């Protein structure tokens, strides 16, 4: 007797097509807007990208569910609703290229004063020639040396900068940096940095990490680039530093988010804001599909799934 198929739910037909050649796999297209008639059979469910849904909205009735696969690297807002016995997997690796691209774009746009030139273009104004700042020869600190942090450092290397990396704890370096500093060293490292790129996960330990005291340790004229989560930075403290002209900031994430109309970050001098678009590029799609395929193959063969961040399979 043939074994029952591994039933998987995916958010759209492109994912189902990518799994069509796998024997013993039945991929159901489900956008999770309402129950699925075969919900009780689903063992792996892929959440739609940029969804507002909570697990509490979609998991009731999924009696066979073993794995929930996210398409985002961030996962903190899903953990509390995770059913007992179900493993939550994030999309680590899927957004590395896209987020690193944006981090580099924000750094270059801010350092080379592109927002000011765009504003001058809108006024049909040709700015006078003068010496301006450059990225070359700057000291850049990357706070959060995981997969995306490494991708950022790899893209910064050709720009002739001095790079320092920080992770949750100190460790030996790799092919990109000679040494990785621990987060406890951050207060001593900040005064010597021209650019600080933040790409840490949002946890109890990192919430408000860049508060008034930490921002105050950055040197005058330094640039803070946040491609992590908005709440990693104390917004009021950042507004105060940028409004005074002492610091600059380039933010793909804010707290609150979306940034409401009239918020002082919109008009603070030296602040560049993008609307949380770091991972949302065409590059994420093939990487997300490849991850889902690996997860399905692992579950089908009884192997361990990748990127488990909560639930029974997340333990070492």
Tab-separated table of C-alpha atoms in Angstrom:
chain	number	residue	atom	x	y	z
A	1	UNK	CA	0.000	0.000	0.000
A	2	UNK	CA	1.353	3.414	-0.959
A	3	UNK	CA	2.202	5.780	1.853
A	4	UNK	CA	0.039	8.826	2.357
A	5	UNK	CA	1.418	11.878	0.544
A	6	UNK	CA	3.158	14.663	2.408
A	7	UNK	CA	0.595	17.449	2.192
A	8	UNK	CA	2.086	20.937	2.027
A	9	UNK	CA	0.337	24.280	1.715
A	10	UNK	CA	1.994	27.017	-0.344
A	11	UNK	CA	0.814	30.595	-0.928
A	12	UNK	CA	0.667	30.595	-4.745
A	13	UNK	CA	1.008	28.364	-7.826
A	14	UNK	CA	4.706	29.142	-8.434
A	15	UNK	CA	5.619	27.322	-5.239
A	16	UNK	CA	3.389	24.384	-6.131
A	17	UNK	CA	5.018	24.113	-9.560
A	18	UNK	CA	8.461	24.023	-7.922
A	19	UNK	CA	7.372	20.988	-5.873
A	20	UNK	CA	5.476	19.177	-8.626
A	21	UNK	CA	8.301	16.764	-9.460
A	22	UNK	CA	8.722	15.516	-5.883
A	23	UNK	CA	7.256	12.051	-5.456
A	24	UNK	CA	4.954	11.627	-2.506
A	25	UNK	CA	4.319	15.376	-2.114
A	26	UNK	CA	0.925	17.000	-2.551
A	27	UNK	CA	1.268	20.801	-2.711
A	28	UNK	CA	-1.942	22.736	-2.079
A	29	UNK	CA	-2.207	26.405	-3.025
A	30	UNK	CA	-3.667	28.254	-0.024
A	31	UNK	CA	-3.425	31.963	0.716
A	32	UNK	CA	-4.690	31.318	4.276
A	33	UNK	CA	-7.587	33.749	3.843
A	34	UNK	CA	-10.141	31.308	5.224
A	35	UNK	CA	-9.962	27.575	6.044
A	36	UNK	CA	-8.715	24.949	3.602
A	37	UNK	CA	-10.885	21.864	3.014
A	38	UNK	CA	-7.845	19.622	3.475
A	39	UNK	CA	-6.409	21.591	6.382
A	40	UNK	CA	-6.362	18.579	8.698
A	41	UNK	CA	-3.856	16.857	6.358
A	42	UNK	CA	-1.331	19.702	6.062
A	43	UNK	CA	2.032	18.914	7.673
A	44	UNK	CA	4.024	21.905	6.407
A	45	UNK	CA	2.434	25.311	5.883
A	46	UNK	CA	4.188	28.190	4.124
A	47	UNK	CA	2.985	31.604	5.293
A	48	UNK	CA	2.404	34.283	2.611
A	49	UNK	CA	5.107	36.941	2.371
A	50	UNK	CA	4.454	40.248	4.152
A	51	UNK	CA	1.305	38.810	5.684
A	52	UNK	CA	-0.685	40.487	8.428
A	53	UNK	CA	-2.057	37.097	9.484
A	54	UNK	CA	-1.204	35.620	12.861
A	55	UNK	CA	-0.666	31.943	13.457
A	56	UNK	CA	-3.710	32.004	15.708
A	57	UNK	CA	-5.742	32.949	12.619
A	58	UNK	CA	-4.596	30.061	10.441
A	59	UNK	CA	-3.531	27.075	12.561
A	60	UNK	CA	-6.877	26.016	14.072
A	61	UNK	CA	-7.949	22.815	12.328
A	62	UNK	CA	-4.432	21.997	11.074
A	63	UNK	CA	-4.356	18.837	13.135
A	64	UNK	CA	-1.358	17.272	11.336
A	65	UNK	CA	0.755	20.422	11.250
A	66	UNK	CA	4.452	19.888	12.031
A	67	UNK	CA	6.250	22.878	10.474
A	68	UNK	CA	5.337	26.505	9.717
A	69	UNK	CA	7.691	28.111	7.218
A	70	UNK	CA	7.941	31.903	7.152
A	71	UNK	CA	9.203	33.934	4.218
A	72	UNK	CA	10.721	36.570	6.477
A	73	UNK	CA	13.911	36.490	8.513
A	74	UNK	CA	12.101	38.177	11.410
A	75	UNK	CA	9.915	35.829	13.393
A	76	UNK	CA	9.466	37.329	16.863
A	77	UNK	CA	5.789	38.237	16.362
A	78	UNK	CA	4.861	34.632	15.461
A	79	UNK	CA	6.371	32.826	18.432
A	80	UNK	CA	3.636	33.488	20.988
A	81	UNK	CA	0.961	31.923	18.751
A	82	UNK	CA	2.956	28.825	17.809
A	83	UNK	CA	0.914	25.688	18.634
A	84	UNK	CA	2.452	23.036	20.863
A	85	UNK	CA	4.462	20.488	18.920
A	86	UNK	CA	4.857	22.697	15.839
A	87	UNK	CA	8.237	23.981	14.648
A	88	UNK	CA	8.593	27.527	13.336
A	89	UNK	CA	11.208	28.150	10.623
A	90	UNK	CA	12.276	31.557	9.414
A	91	UNK	CA	13.704	32.514	6.028
A	92	UNK	CA	17.314	33.085	7.033
A	93	UNK	CA	19.369	33.269	3.852
A	94	UNK	CA	16.475	34.258	1.613
A	95	UNK	CA	16.864	38.013	2.074
A	96	UNK	CA	20.635	38.275	2.477
A	97	UNK	CA	21.324	39.669	-0.997
A	98	UNK	CA	18.376	42.071	-1.059
A	99	UNK	CA	18.917	43.461	2.440
A	100	UNK	CA	22.656	43.805	1.954
A	101	UNK	CA	22.040	45.675	-1.302
A	102	UNK	CA	19.762	48.133	0.443
A	103	UNK	CA	22.164	48.597	3.359
A	104	UNK	CA	24.899	49.525	0.907
A	105	UNK	CA	22.499	51.767	-1.019
A	106	UNK	CA	21.524	53.628	2.156
A	107	UNK	CA	25.157	54.092	3.147
A	108	UNK	CA	26.186	55.397	-0.273
A	109	UNK	CA	23.093	57.569	-0.741
A	110	UNK	CA	23.609	59.234	2.622
A	111	UNK	CA	27.382	59.636	2.414
A	112	UNK	CA	27.204	60.984	-1.162
A	113	UNK	CA	24.244	63.277	-0.326
A	114	UNK	CA	21.944	61.820	-2.981
A	115	UNK	CA	18.688	62.952	-1.259
A	116	UNK	CA	19.900	66.550	-1.462
A	117	UNK	CA	20.720	66.198	-5.150
A	118	UNK	CA	17.296	64.648	-5.798
A	119	UNK	CA	15.674	67.614	-4.076
A	120	UNK	CA	17.772	70.002	-6.189
A	121	UNK	CA	16.740	68.172	-9.339
A	122	UNK	CA	13.077	68.603	-8.389
A	123	UNK	CA	13.779	72.360	-8.181
A	124	UNK	CA	15.803	72.325	-11.439
A	125	UNK	CA	18.789	73.566	-9.446
A	126	UNK	CA	22.416	72.760	-10.372
A	127	UNK	CA	24.404	72.547	-7.142
A	128	UNK	CA	27.836	74.233	-7.080
A	129	UNK	CA	30.924	72.044	-7.234
A	130	UNK	CA	32.707	71.488	-3.921
A	131	UNK	CA	34.493	68.711	-2.113
A	132	UNK	CA	31.981	66.357	-0.524
A	133	UNK	CA	32.143	63.282	1.659
A	134	UNK	CA	32.970	59.818	0.343
A	135	UNK	CA	32.647	56.267	1.594
A	136	UNK	CA	36.269	55.447	0.851
A	137	UNK	CA	38.521	55.541	3.933
A	138	UNK	CA	35.558	55.519	6.341
A	139	UNK	CA	35.414	53.314	9.425
A	140	UNK	CA	32.330	51.100	9.262
A	141	UNK	CA	30.913	49.065	12.132
A	142	UNK	CA	28.471	46.256	11.306
A	143	UNK	CA	26.435	45.346	14.387
A	144	UNK	CA	25.008	41.867	13.847
A	145	UNK	CA	27.404	39.522	12.101
A	146	UNK	CA	25.058	36.765	10.991
A	147	UNK	CA	24.277	35.779	7.423
A	148	UNK	CA	22.998	39.203	6.384
A	149	UNK	CA	25.782	40.957	8.283
A	150	UNK	CA	28.339	38.919	6.356
A	151	UNK	CA	26.588	39.753	3.094
A	152	UNK	CA	26.791	43.452	3.967
A	153	UNK	CA	30.488	43.223	4.830
A	154	UNK	CA	31.188	41.372	1.581
A	155	UNK	CA	29.613	44.212	-0.389
A	156	UNK	CA	31.399	46.907	1.623
A	157	UNK	CA	34.864	45.421	1.131
A	158	UNK	CA	35.541	46.839	-2.365
A	159	UNK	CA	34.843	50.376	-1.169
A	160	UNK	CA	38.182	50.745	0.638
A	161	UNK	CA	36.725	51.025	4.119
A	162	UNK	CA	37.923	49.781	7.497
A	163	UNK	CA	35.348	47.261	8.702
A	164	UNK	CA	34.663	46.121	12.265
A	165	UNK	CA	32.113	43.388	13.010
A	166	UNK	CA	30.097	42.838	16.190
A	167	UNK	CA	28.053	39.770	17.142
A	168	UNK	CA	26.330	38.610	20.307
A	169	UNK	CA	29.662	37.315	21.592
A	170	UNK	CA	33.291	37.625	20.568
A	171	UNK	CA	34.738	34.954	18.341
A	172	UNK	CA	37.496	34.311	15.848
A	173	UNK	CA	37.313	36.035	12.503
A	174	UNK	CA	36.756	34.537	9.080
A	175	UNK	CA	37.663	35.270	5.477
A	176	UNK	CA	36.082	38.725	5.726
A	177	UNK	CA	37.098	40.097	9.129
A	178	UNK	CA	40.091	39.201	11.324
A	179	UNK	CA	38.052	39.211	14.547
A	180	UNK	CA	34.391	39.428	15.576
A	181	UNK	CA	33.787	41.586	18.639
A	182	UNK	CA	31.161	40.859	21.271
A	183	UNK	CA	28.160	43.134	21.793
A	184	UNK	CA	29.560	43.987	25.224
A	185	UNK	CA	32.376	45.852	23.430
A	186	UNK	CA	29.961	48.120	21.555
A	187	UNK	CA	30.292	51.174	23.875
A	188	UNK	CA	34.066	51.176	23.400
A	189	UNK	CA	33.871	50.645	19.627
A	190	UNK	CA	31.294	53.303	18.746
A	191	UNK	CA	33.430	56.439	19.285
A	192	UNK	CA	35.803	55.311	16.530
A	193	UNK	CA	33.190	54.672	13.791
A	194	UNK	CA	32.005	56.861	10.925
A	195	UNK	CA	29.202	54.539	9.833
A	196	UNK	CA	27.249	52.075	12.002
A	197	UNK	CA	25.103	49.490	10.198
A	198	UNK	CA	22.599	47.685	12.450
A	199	UNK	CA	21.352	44.229	11.432
A	200	UNK	CA	20.588	42.451	14.716
A	201	UNK	CA	17.391	40.479	15.405
A	202	UNK	CA	14.855	42.115	17.702
A	203	UNK	CA	15.049	40.407	21.078
A	204	UNK	CA	14.699	41.471	24.691
A	205	UNK	CA	18.456	42.057	24.673
A	206	UNK	CA	18.475	44.249	21.539
A	207	UNK	CA	15.274	46.240	22.042
A	208	UNK	CA	16.382	49.836	22.584
A	209	UNK	CA	20.030	48.822	22.153
A	210	UNK	CA	20.800	52.168	20.522
A	211	UNK	CA	19.431	54.406	23.251
A	212	UNK	CA	20.453	57.967	24.077
A	213	UNK	CA	23.592	56.808	25.855
A	214	UNK	CA	24.729	54.526	23.017
A	215	UNK	CA	23.922	57.082	20.313
A	216	UNK	CA	25.790	59.645	22.373
A	217	UNK	CA	28.951	57.563	22.044
A	218	UNK	CA	28.909	57.889	18.247
A	219	UNK	CA	31.171	60.686	16.988
A	220	UNK	CA	29.835	63.926	15.535
A	221	UNK	CA	28.740	63.507	11.914
A	222	UNK	CA	28.468	59.709	12.109
A	223	UNK	CA	25.805	57.848	10.141
A	224	UNK	CA	23.487	55.245	11.683
A	225	UNK	CA	21.977	52.779	9.191
A	226	UNK	CA	19.184	50.562	10.506
A	227	UNK	CA	18.104	47.585	8.367
A	228	UNK	CA	17.191	45.463	11.400
A	229	UNK	CA	14.019	46.362	13.294
A	230	UNK	CA	12.855	49.825	14.274
A	231	UNK	CA	12.655	49.086	17.990
A	232	UNK	CA	16.386	48.332	18.150
A	233	UNK	CA	16.836	52.129	18.129
A	234	UNK	CA	15.265	54.551	20.601
A	235	UNK	CA	13.332	56.783	18.201
A	236	UNK	CA	13.109	59.822	20.474
A	237	UNK	CA	16.836	59.707	21.158
A	238	UNK	CA	17.584	59.392	17.435
A	239	UNK	CA	15.290	62.295	16.561
A	240	UNK	CA	17.083	64.435	19.139
A	241	UNK	CA	20.537	63.576	17.761
A	242	UNK	CA	19.542	64.137	14.125
A	243	UNK	CA	17.522	67.283	14.799
A	244	UNK	CA	20.595	68.830	16.388
A	245	UNK	CA	22.613	67.927	13.306
A	246	UNK	CA	25.085	65.873	15.310
A	247	UNK	CA	24.212	62.497	13.740
A	248	UNK	CA	22.698	61.324	10.458
A	249	UNK	CA	20.521	58.283	9.899
A	250	UNK	CA	19.365	56.056	7.045
A	251	UNK	CA	16.437	53.897	8.111
A	252	UNK	CA	14.639	51.084	6.349
A	253	UNK	CA	12.815	50.310	9.600
A	254	UNK	CA	11.282	52.629	12.159
A	255	UNK	CA	9.465	52.591	15.466
A	256	UNK	CA	6.558	53.136	15.008
A	257	UNK	CA	6.073	51.455	11.648
A	258	UNK	CA	4.641	52.470	9.266
A	259	UNK	CA	5.971	55.887	10.135
A	260	UNK	CA	2.887	58.089	10.595
A	261	UNK	CA	2.308	61.338	8.763
A	262	UNK	CA	3.834	64.262	10.608
A	263	UNK	CA	6.361	62.170	12.540
A	264	UNK	CA	9.560	64.170	13.147
A	265	UNK	CA	11.734	61.515	11.489
A	266	UNK	CA	10.247	62.479	8.122
A	267	UNK	CA	11.743	65.955	8.289
A	268	UNK	CA	14.720	65.591	10.613
A	269	UNK	CA	17.867	66.876	8.900
A	270	UNK	CA	20.204	64.188	7.604
A	271	UNK	CA	17.594	61.404	7.818
A	272	UNK	CA	16.805	59.140	4.859
A	273	UNK	CA	13.793	56.823	5.239
A	274	UNK	CA	12.790	53.868	3.064
A	275	UNK	CA	9.532	51.961	3.809
A	276	UNK	CA	10.902	48.595	5.049
A	277	UNK	CA	11.790	47.325	1.589
A	278	UNK	CA	15.113	45.678	2.421
A	279	UNK	CA	14.132	42.113	1.565
A	280	UNK	CA	11.268	42.823	-0.820
A	281	UNK	CA	12.956	42.400	-4.193
A	282	UNK	CA	12.762	39.942	-7.050
A	283	UNK	CA	15.890	38.284	-5.663
A	284	UNK	CA	14.025	36.848	-2.679
A	285	UNK	CA	11.549	34.823	-4.725
A	286	UNK	CA	13.824	32.109	-6.164
A	287	UNK	CA	15.662	31.866	-2.841
A	288	UNK	CA	12.397	31.428	-0.931
A	289	UNK	CA	11.201	28.745	-3.320
A	290	UNK	CA	14.519	26.899	-3.031
A	291	UNK	CA	14.236	26.992	0.780
A	292	UNK	CA	10.684	25.630	0.705
A	293	UNK	CA	11.791	22.812	-1.580
A	294	UNK	CA	14.653	21.898	0.791
A	295	UNK	CA	12.264	21.917	3.744
A	296	UNK	CA	9.777	19.664	1.964
A	297	UNK	CA	12.527	17.245	0.961
A	298	UNK	CA	13.797	17.141	4.543
A	299	UNK	CA	10.352	16.504	6.002
A	300	UNK	CA	9.641	13.854	3.392
A	301	UNK	CA	12.837	11.970	4.211
A	302	UNK	CA	12.630	12.394	7.981
A	303	UNK	CA	15.648	14.722	8.062
A	304	UNK	CA	15.929	17.874	10.162
A	305	UNK	CA	14.480	21.039	8.632
A	306	UNK	CA	16.617	24.165	8.311
A	307	UNK	CA	16.152	27.507	10.076
A	308	UNK	CA	14.138	26.191	13.021
A	309	UNK	CA	13.779	29.124	15.430
A	310	UNK	CA	11.030	27.902	17.786
A	311	UNK	CA	9.287	24.663	18.633
A	312	UNK	CA	10.517	21.103	19.153
A	313	UNK	CA	13.037	21.013	16.298
A	314	UNK	CA	14.702	24.303	17.263
A	315	UNK	CA	16.615	22.817	20.188
A	316	UNK	CA	20.298	22.065	19.450
